[in-house]
mmCIF file of C-alpha atoms in Angstrom:
data_model
loop_
_atom_site.group_PDB
_atom_site.id
_atom_site.type_symbol
_atom_site.label_atom_id
_atom_site.label_comp_id
_atom_site.label_asym_id
_atom_site.label_seq_id
_atom_site.Cartn_x
_atom_site.Cartn_y
_atom_site.Cartn_z
ATOM 1 C CA MET A 1 -4.240 65.590 -63.621
ATOM 2 C CA THR A 2 -7.375 65.817 -61.631
ATOM 3 C CA LEU A 3 -10.827 65.612 -63.495
ATOM 4 C CA THR A 4 -13.583 67.405 -62.053
ATOM 5 C CA ASN A 5 -17.310 67.574 -62.498
ATOM 6 C CA VAL A 6 -17.328 63.972 -64.009
ATOM 7 C CA THR A 7 -20.747 62.103 -64.830
ATOM 8 C CA LEU A 8 -20.680 58.847 -66.541
ATOM 9 C CA HIS A 9 -24.070 57.902 -68.743
ATOM 10 C CA TYR A 10 -25.110 54.623 -69.376
ATOM 11 C CA PHE A 11 -28.006 52.384 -69.597
ATOM 12 C CA ASN A 12 -29.876 50.114 -66.904
ATOM 13 C CA PHE A 13 -30.807 46.889 -68.550
ATOM 14 C CA LYS A 14 -33.639 45.911 -65.991
ATOM 15 C CA THR A 15 -33.280 42.014 -66.617
ATOM 16 C CA LYS A 16 -29.676 42.082 -66.478
ATOM 17 C CA PRO A 17 -26.957 42.859 -63.686
ATOM 18 C CA SER A 18 -26.047 46.202 -63.077
ATOM 19 C CA THR A 19 -22.786 45.672 -64.519
ATOM 20 C CA ALA A 20 -23.923 44.742 -67.909
ATOM 21 C CA GLY A 21 -22.755 46.497 -70.981
ATOM 22 C CA PHE A 22 -20.008 48.871 -71.879
ATOM 23 C CA GLY A 23 -20.492 51.425 -69.491
ATOM 24 C CA GLU A 24 -18.621 49.096 -66.542
ATOM 25 C CA ASN A 25 -15.442 49.191 -68.651
ATOM 26 C CA LEU A 26 -15.655 53.195 -67.759
ATOM 27 C CA ASN A 27 -17.133 52.647 -64.120
ATOM 28 C CA LEU A 28 -14.036 50.436 -63.415
ATOM 29 C CA LEU A 29 -11.459 52.800 -64.821
ATOM 30 C CA LEU A 30 -12.898 55.718 -63.111
ATOM 31 C CA LYS A 31 -13.098 54.116 -59.655
ATOM 32 C CA ASP A 32 -9.796 52.778 -60.118
ATOM 33 C CA ALA A 33 -8.493 56.238 -60.790
ATOM 34 C CA GLY A 34 -10.147 57.655 -57.771
ATOM 35 C CA VAL A 35 -12.163 59.825 -59.873
ATOM 36 C CA ASP A 36 -15.268 61.447 -57.973
ATOM 37 C CA PHE A 37 -17.893 61.022 -60.356
ATOM 38 C CA LYS A 38 -21.965 60.614 -60.837
ATOM 39 C CA TYR A 39 -23.182 57.512 -62.641
ATOM 40 C CA VAL A 40 -26.589 58.245 -64.146
ATOM 41 C CA ARG A 41 -28.402 55.593 -65.896
ATOM 42 C CA PHE A 42 -31.058 55.512 -68.759
ATOM 43 C CA ASP A 43 -33.646 52.786 -68.827
ATOM 44 C CA TYR A 44 -32.757 50.943 -72.038
ATOM 45 C CA TRP A 45 -36.292 50.361 -73.242
ATOM 46 C CA ASN A 46 -36.925 54.079 -72.930
ATOM 47 C CA TRP A 47 -33.590 55.535 -74.672
ATOM 48 C CA HIS A 48 -35.433 56.366 -77.983
ATOM 49 C CA GLN A 49 -37.630 58.892 -75.991
ATOM 50 C CA ASP A 50 -34.892 59.980 -73.349
ATOM 51 C CA ARG A 51 -32.336 60.571 -76.116
ATOM 52 C CA VAL A 52 -34.061 63.755 -77.554
ATOM 53 C CA ASP A 53 -33.893 65.474 -74.020
ATOM 54 C CA PHE A 54 -30.414 64.116 -73.578
ATOM 55 C CA ALA A 55 -29.065 65.283 -76.916
ATOM 56 C CA LYS A 56 -29.951 68.967 -76.450
ATOM 57 C CA ASN A 57 -26.583 70.887 -76.013
ATOM 58 C CA LYS A 58 -24.492 67.886 -76.610
ATOM 59 C CA ASN A 59 -22.119 68.728 -79.391
ATOM 60 C CA ILE A 60 -21.645 65.421 -80.518
ATOM 61 C CA PRO A 61 -21.734 63.675 -84.443
ATOM 62 C CA HIS A 62 -23.267 60.277 -83.234
ATOM 63 C CA LEU A 63 -24.875 60.346 -79.742
ATOM 64 C CA THR A 64 -24.279 56.919 -78.279
ATOM 65 C CA LEU A 65 -23.684 55.413 -74.546
ATOM 66 C CA PRO A 66 -21.661 55.125 -72.541
ATOM 67 C CA LEU A 67 -20.727 58.821 -72.562
ATOM 68 C CA VAL A 68 -18.677 60.990 -70.091
ATOM 69 C CA GLU A 69 -19.005 64.173 -69.244
ATOM 70 C CA ILE A 70 -16.306 66.530 -67.925
ATOM 71 C CA ASP A 71 -16.720 70.185 -66.966
ATOM 72 C CA GLY A 72 -19.959 70.283 -69.431
ATOM 73 C CA VAL A 73 -17.780 68.623 -72.557
ATOM 74 C CA SER A 74 -19.097 65.543 -73.558
ATOM 75 C CA TYR A 75 -16.944 62.375 -74.847
ATOM 76 C CA ASN A 76 -18.617 59.190 -75.826
ATOM 77 C CA LYS A 77 -17.615 55.706 -77.343
ATOM 78 C CA THR A 78 -16.257 53.064 -75.184
ATOM 79 C CA VAL A 79 -12.341 52.637 -76.127
ATOM 80 C CA PRO A 80 -11.406 55.981 -77.538
ATOM 81 C CA THR A 81 -12.841 57.726 -74.164
ATOM 82 C CA MET A 82 -10.928 55.350 -72.080
ATOM 83 C CA ARG A 83 -8.033 56.278 -73.981
ATOM 84 C CA PHE A 84 -8.578 59.859 -73.617
ATOM 85 C CA LEU A 85 -9.214 59.427 -69.787
ATOM 86 C CA SER A 86 -6.220 57.578 -69.427
ATOM 87 C CA LYS A 87 -4.016 60.256 -71.287
ATOM 88 C CA LYS A 88 -5.627 62.928 -68.783
ATOM 89 C CA LEU A 89 -4.930 61.053 -66.048
ATOM 90 C CA GLY A 90 -1.392 60.136 -67.005
ATOM 91 C CA LYS A 91 -1.939 56.316 -66.349
ATOM 92 C CA TYR A 92 -3.328 53.096 -67.827
ATOM 93 C CA THR A 93 -1.589 53.755 -71.349
ATOM 94 C CA GLY A 94 1.744 52.550 -72.873
ATOM 95 C CA ASP A 95 5.157 54.028 -72.136
ATOM 96 C CA ASN A 96 5.906 53.919 -76.163
ATOM 97 C CA ASP A 97 4.444 53.476 -79.412
ATOM 98 C CA GLU A 98 5.201 49.492 -79.238
ATOM 99 C CA GLU A 99 2.989 49.271 -75.995
ATOM 100 C CA GLU A 100 0.395 51.643 -77.405
ATOM 101 C CA TYR A 101 -0.167 49.294 -80.144
ATOM 102 C CA ARG A 102 -0.590 46.223 -77.871
ATOM 103 C CA LEU A 103 -3.005 47.730 -76.082
ATOM 104 C CA ASP A 104 -4.857 48.708 -79.002
ATOM 105 C CA ALA A 105 -4.720 45.113 -80.500
ATOM 106 C CA VAL A 106 -5.946 43.488 -77.240
ATOM 107 C CA ALA A 107 -8.956 46.329 -77.234
ATOM 108 C CA ASP A 108 -9.986 45.037 -80.684
ATOM 109 C CA ILE A 109 -9.697 41.340 -79.526
ATOM 110 C CA VAL A 110 -12.286 42.571 -76.682
ATOM 111 C CA ARG A 111 -14.204 43.851 -79.413
ATOM 112 C CA ASP A 112 -14.270 40.857 -81.386
ATOM 113 C CA HIS A 113 -14.875 38.489 -78.596
ATOM 114 C CA PHE A 114 -18.232 40.810 -77.645
ATOM 115 C CA GLY A 115 -19.237 40.383 -81.252
ATOM 116 C CA SER A 116 -19.234 36.787 -80.662
ATOM 117 C CA TYR A 117 -21.571 37.394 -77.796
ATOM 118 C CA ILE A 118 -23.959 40.090 -78.432
ATOM 119 C CA GLU A 119 -26.425 38.126 -80.154
ATOM 120 C CA LEU A 120 -26.561 36.333 -76.449
ATOM 121 C CA PHE A 121 -26.424 39.321 -74.580
ATOM 122 C CA VAL A 122 -29.958 38.645 -73.310
ATOM 123 C CA SER A 123 -30.622 35.092 -73.890
ATOM 124 C CA THR A 124 -31.592 32.594 -71.279
ATOM 125 C CA ASP A 125 -31.202 29.596 -73.749
ATOM 126 C CA GLN A 126 -28.669 27.573 -71.624
ATOM 127 C CA GLU A 127 -27.935 25.026 -74.767
ATOM 128 C CA LYS A 128 -26.905 28.351 -76.924
ATOM 129 C CA LEU A 129 -25.033 29.900 -74.158
ATOM 130 C CA LYS A 130 -22.858 26.653 -73.708
ATOM 131 C CA GLU A 131 -22.269 26.207 -77.253
ATOM 132 C CA HIS A 132 -20.941 29.836 -77.164
ATOM 133 C CA PHE A 133 -18.706 29.032 -74.247
ATOM 134 C CA GLU A 134 -17.083 25.733 -75.802
ATOM 135 C CA ASN A 135 -16.918 27.447 -79.217
ATOM 136 C CA ASP A 136 -16.048 30.980 -78.728
ATOM 137 C CA THR A 137 -15.292 32.034 -74.885
ATOM 138 C CA LYS A 138 -12.679 29.061 -74.734
ATOM 139 C CA LYS A 139 -10.966 30.704 -77.917
ATOM 140 C CA TYR A 140 -10.849 33.945 -76.502
ATOM 141 C CA LEU A 141 -9.595 32.835 -73.120
ATOM 142 C CA ALA A 142 -6.614 30.934 -75.001
ATOM 143 C CA ALA A 143 -5.987 34.067 -76.631
ATOM 144 C CA TYR A 144 -5.951 35.834 -73.206
ATOM 145 C CA ASN A 145 -3.806 33.505 -71.642
ATOM 146 C CA ASN A 146 -1.119 33.880 -74.414
ATOM 147 C CA ILE A 147 -1.242 37.683 -73.899
ATOM 148 C CA TYR A 148 -1.083 37.741 -70.124
ATOM 149 C CA GLY A 149 1.880 35.345 -70.457
ATOM 150 C CA GLU A 150 3.958 37.535 -72.315
ATOM 151 C CA ASN A 151 5.435 39.614 -69.296
ATOM 152 C CA ASP A 152 6.290 38.616 -65.914
ATOM 153 C CA GLY A 153 3.521 40.824 -64.497
ATOM 154 C CA ALA A 154 0.088 40.271 -63.937
ATOM 155 C CA TYR A 155 -1.083 42.817 -66.486
ATOM 156 C CA ILE A 156 -1.007 42.935 -70.311
ATOM 157 C CA LEU A 157 2.187 45.359 -69.995
ATOM 158 C CA GLY A 158 3.721 43.776 -66.946
ATOM 159 C CA ASP A 159 3.042 45.128 -63.549
ATOM 160 C CA GLU A 160 1.114 48.388 -64.584
ATOM 161 C CA ILE A 161 -2.439 48.122 -65.353
ATOM 162 C CA SER A 162 -3.660 49.687 -68.800
ATOM 163 C CA TYR A 163 -7.150 50.584 -69.884
ATOM 164 C CA ALA A 164 -7.289 47.384 -71.985
ATOM 165 C CA ASP A 165 -6.903 45.295 -68.746
ATOM 166 C CA PHE A 166 -10.429 46.839 -67.656
ATOM 167 C CA LEU A 167 -12.010 45.868 -70.916
ATOM 168 C CA VAL A 168 -10.539 42.191 -70.831
ATOM 169 C CA TYR A 169 -11.700 41.789 -67.019
ATOM 170 C CA HIS A 170 -15.390 42.932 -67.880
ATOM 171 C CA ILE A 171 -15.976 40.904 -71.032
ATOM 172 C CA LEU A 172 -14.764 37.752 -69.016
ATOM 173 C CA ASP A 173 -17.131 38.945 -66.151
ATOM 174 C CA GLU A 174 -19.893 39.396 -68.659
ATOM 175 C CA ASP A 175 -19.759 36.350 -70.865
ATOM 176 C CA ASN A 176 -21.530 33.740 -69.540
ATOM 177 C CA TYR A 177 -20.593 34.914 -66.106
ATOM 178 C CA ALA A 178 -17.165 33.034 -66.974
ATOM 179 C CA LEU A 179 -15.851 34.219 -63.802
ATOM 180 C CA ARG A 180 -18.417 33.147 -61.825
ATOM 181 C CA ASP A 181 -19.430 29.870 -62.903
ATOM 182 C CA HIS A 182 -16.073 28.906 -64.758
ATOM 183 C CA PHE A 183 -13.397 30.139 -62.528
ATOM 184 C CA GLU A 184 -12.119 26.536 -61.965
ATOM 185 C CA LEU A 185 -11.593 26.019 -65.568
ATOM 186 C CA ILE A 186 -9.999 29.275 -65.932
ATOM 187 C CA GLU A 187 -7.292 28.016 -63.091
ATOM 188 C CA LYS A 188 -6.725 25.007 -64.639
ATOM 189 C CA ASP A 189 -6.369 25.659 -68.344
ATOM 190 C CA TYR A 190 -5.651 29.528 -68.508
ATOM 191 C CA PRO A 191 -3.269 30.180 -65.554
ATOM 192 C CA ASN A 192 -2.290 33.723 -66.709
ATOM 193 C CA VAL A 193 -5.768 34.610 -67.052
ATOM 194 C CA ALA A 194 -6.398 33.366 -63.476
ATOM 195 C CA ARG A 195 -3.553 35.516 -62.268
ATOM 196 C CA PHE A 196 -4.650 38.689 -63.842
ATOM 197 C CA ILE A 197 -7.979 38.212 -62.374
ATOM 198 C CA LYS A 198 -6.941 37.357 -58.683
ATOM 199 C CA THR A 199 -4.615 40.608 -59.182
ATOM 200 C CA PHE A 200 -7.166 42.622 -60.706
ATOM 201 C CA ILE A 201 -9.841 41.809 -57.917
ATOM 202 C CA GLN A 202 -7.513 42.954 -55.262
ATOM 203 C CA ARG A 203 -6.889 46.474 -56.261
ATOM 204 C CA PRO A 204 -7.305 48.634 -53.323
ATOM 205 C CA LYS A 205 -9.999 51.027 -54.681
ATOM 206 C CA LEU A 206 -11.792 48.353 -56.728
ATOM 207 C CA ALA A 207 -11.829 45.052 -54.092
ATOM 208 C CA ASP A 208 -14.901 46.283 -52.023
ATOM 209 C CA TYR A 209 -16.798 47.384 -55.202
ATOM 210 C CA LEU A 210 -16.129 44.225 -56.949
ATOM 211 C CA ALA A 211 -16.914 42.111 -53.756
ATOM 212 C CA SER A 212 -20.181 43.802 -53.283
ATOM 213 C CA LEU A 213 -21.111 42.483 -56.518
ATOM 214 C CA LYS A 214 -21.206 39.041 -55.502
ATOM 215 C CA ASN A 215 -23.943 39.471 -52.925
#
C-alpha cells in the first residue's frame, strides 16, 4: 500500500542531536520504506504553548509526540504507530503469531532499555554516563546479542528487517552514543549486534542519511 499526505511530528531538542528521542524510530522506518513525508519539529521547551494550537481538530484521547498524520488522520504512540504503518505498508511485520510475539517482546526490551537511560537523556555527567554504560547498556547489549544470534540472517527475524530492528538500532545509537564511542567493544564482545549494525547502515534508502549524521 502507498501512503500519501504523510507528516511526522516530533520535538527538536536544542542541546541534543537531531535524531534524539522517539521520533527517529518513525523517521527511519518511513525513510526505509521510501515514503514521501514531511517532518515537522516542535521546540521541546515551547511544547506546552504549541500543544494547544496543535491539538485542535486532533481526535486523539491523549496527545503525545511523535505523531504521524496520514491523509489528515492522526496516529500517535511510537510502537503502536510503527506496527500500524508496517501493516499498511505490508512489510516490517512477522509472518505468523510466533514472529509477531518475538517482535513485540523485543520492542518491550527496548522500552526497558530506554527506561534505564531516561534520567540521563540530557545529562553531561560523564561519571554517571560511564556507570550507566557499564551497569545497564552492556546488559542490554548482551540481550540483543542473544536475540540477533537466534537466526542466520542479520535481523531479528533473519534476512528481513522488522519494525523492532529500527527500535534496536536507534536505542543503541542514542544511549551513550554506543555505536559511535563503543563500536570496537561491540564488535569484540557482541558480534551479532555488530553484524546487525553493519547490515543496517548499508540499507539502500538509509545509507546516505546515516552517513550524513556523522558529519
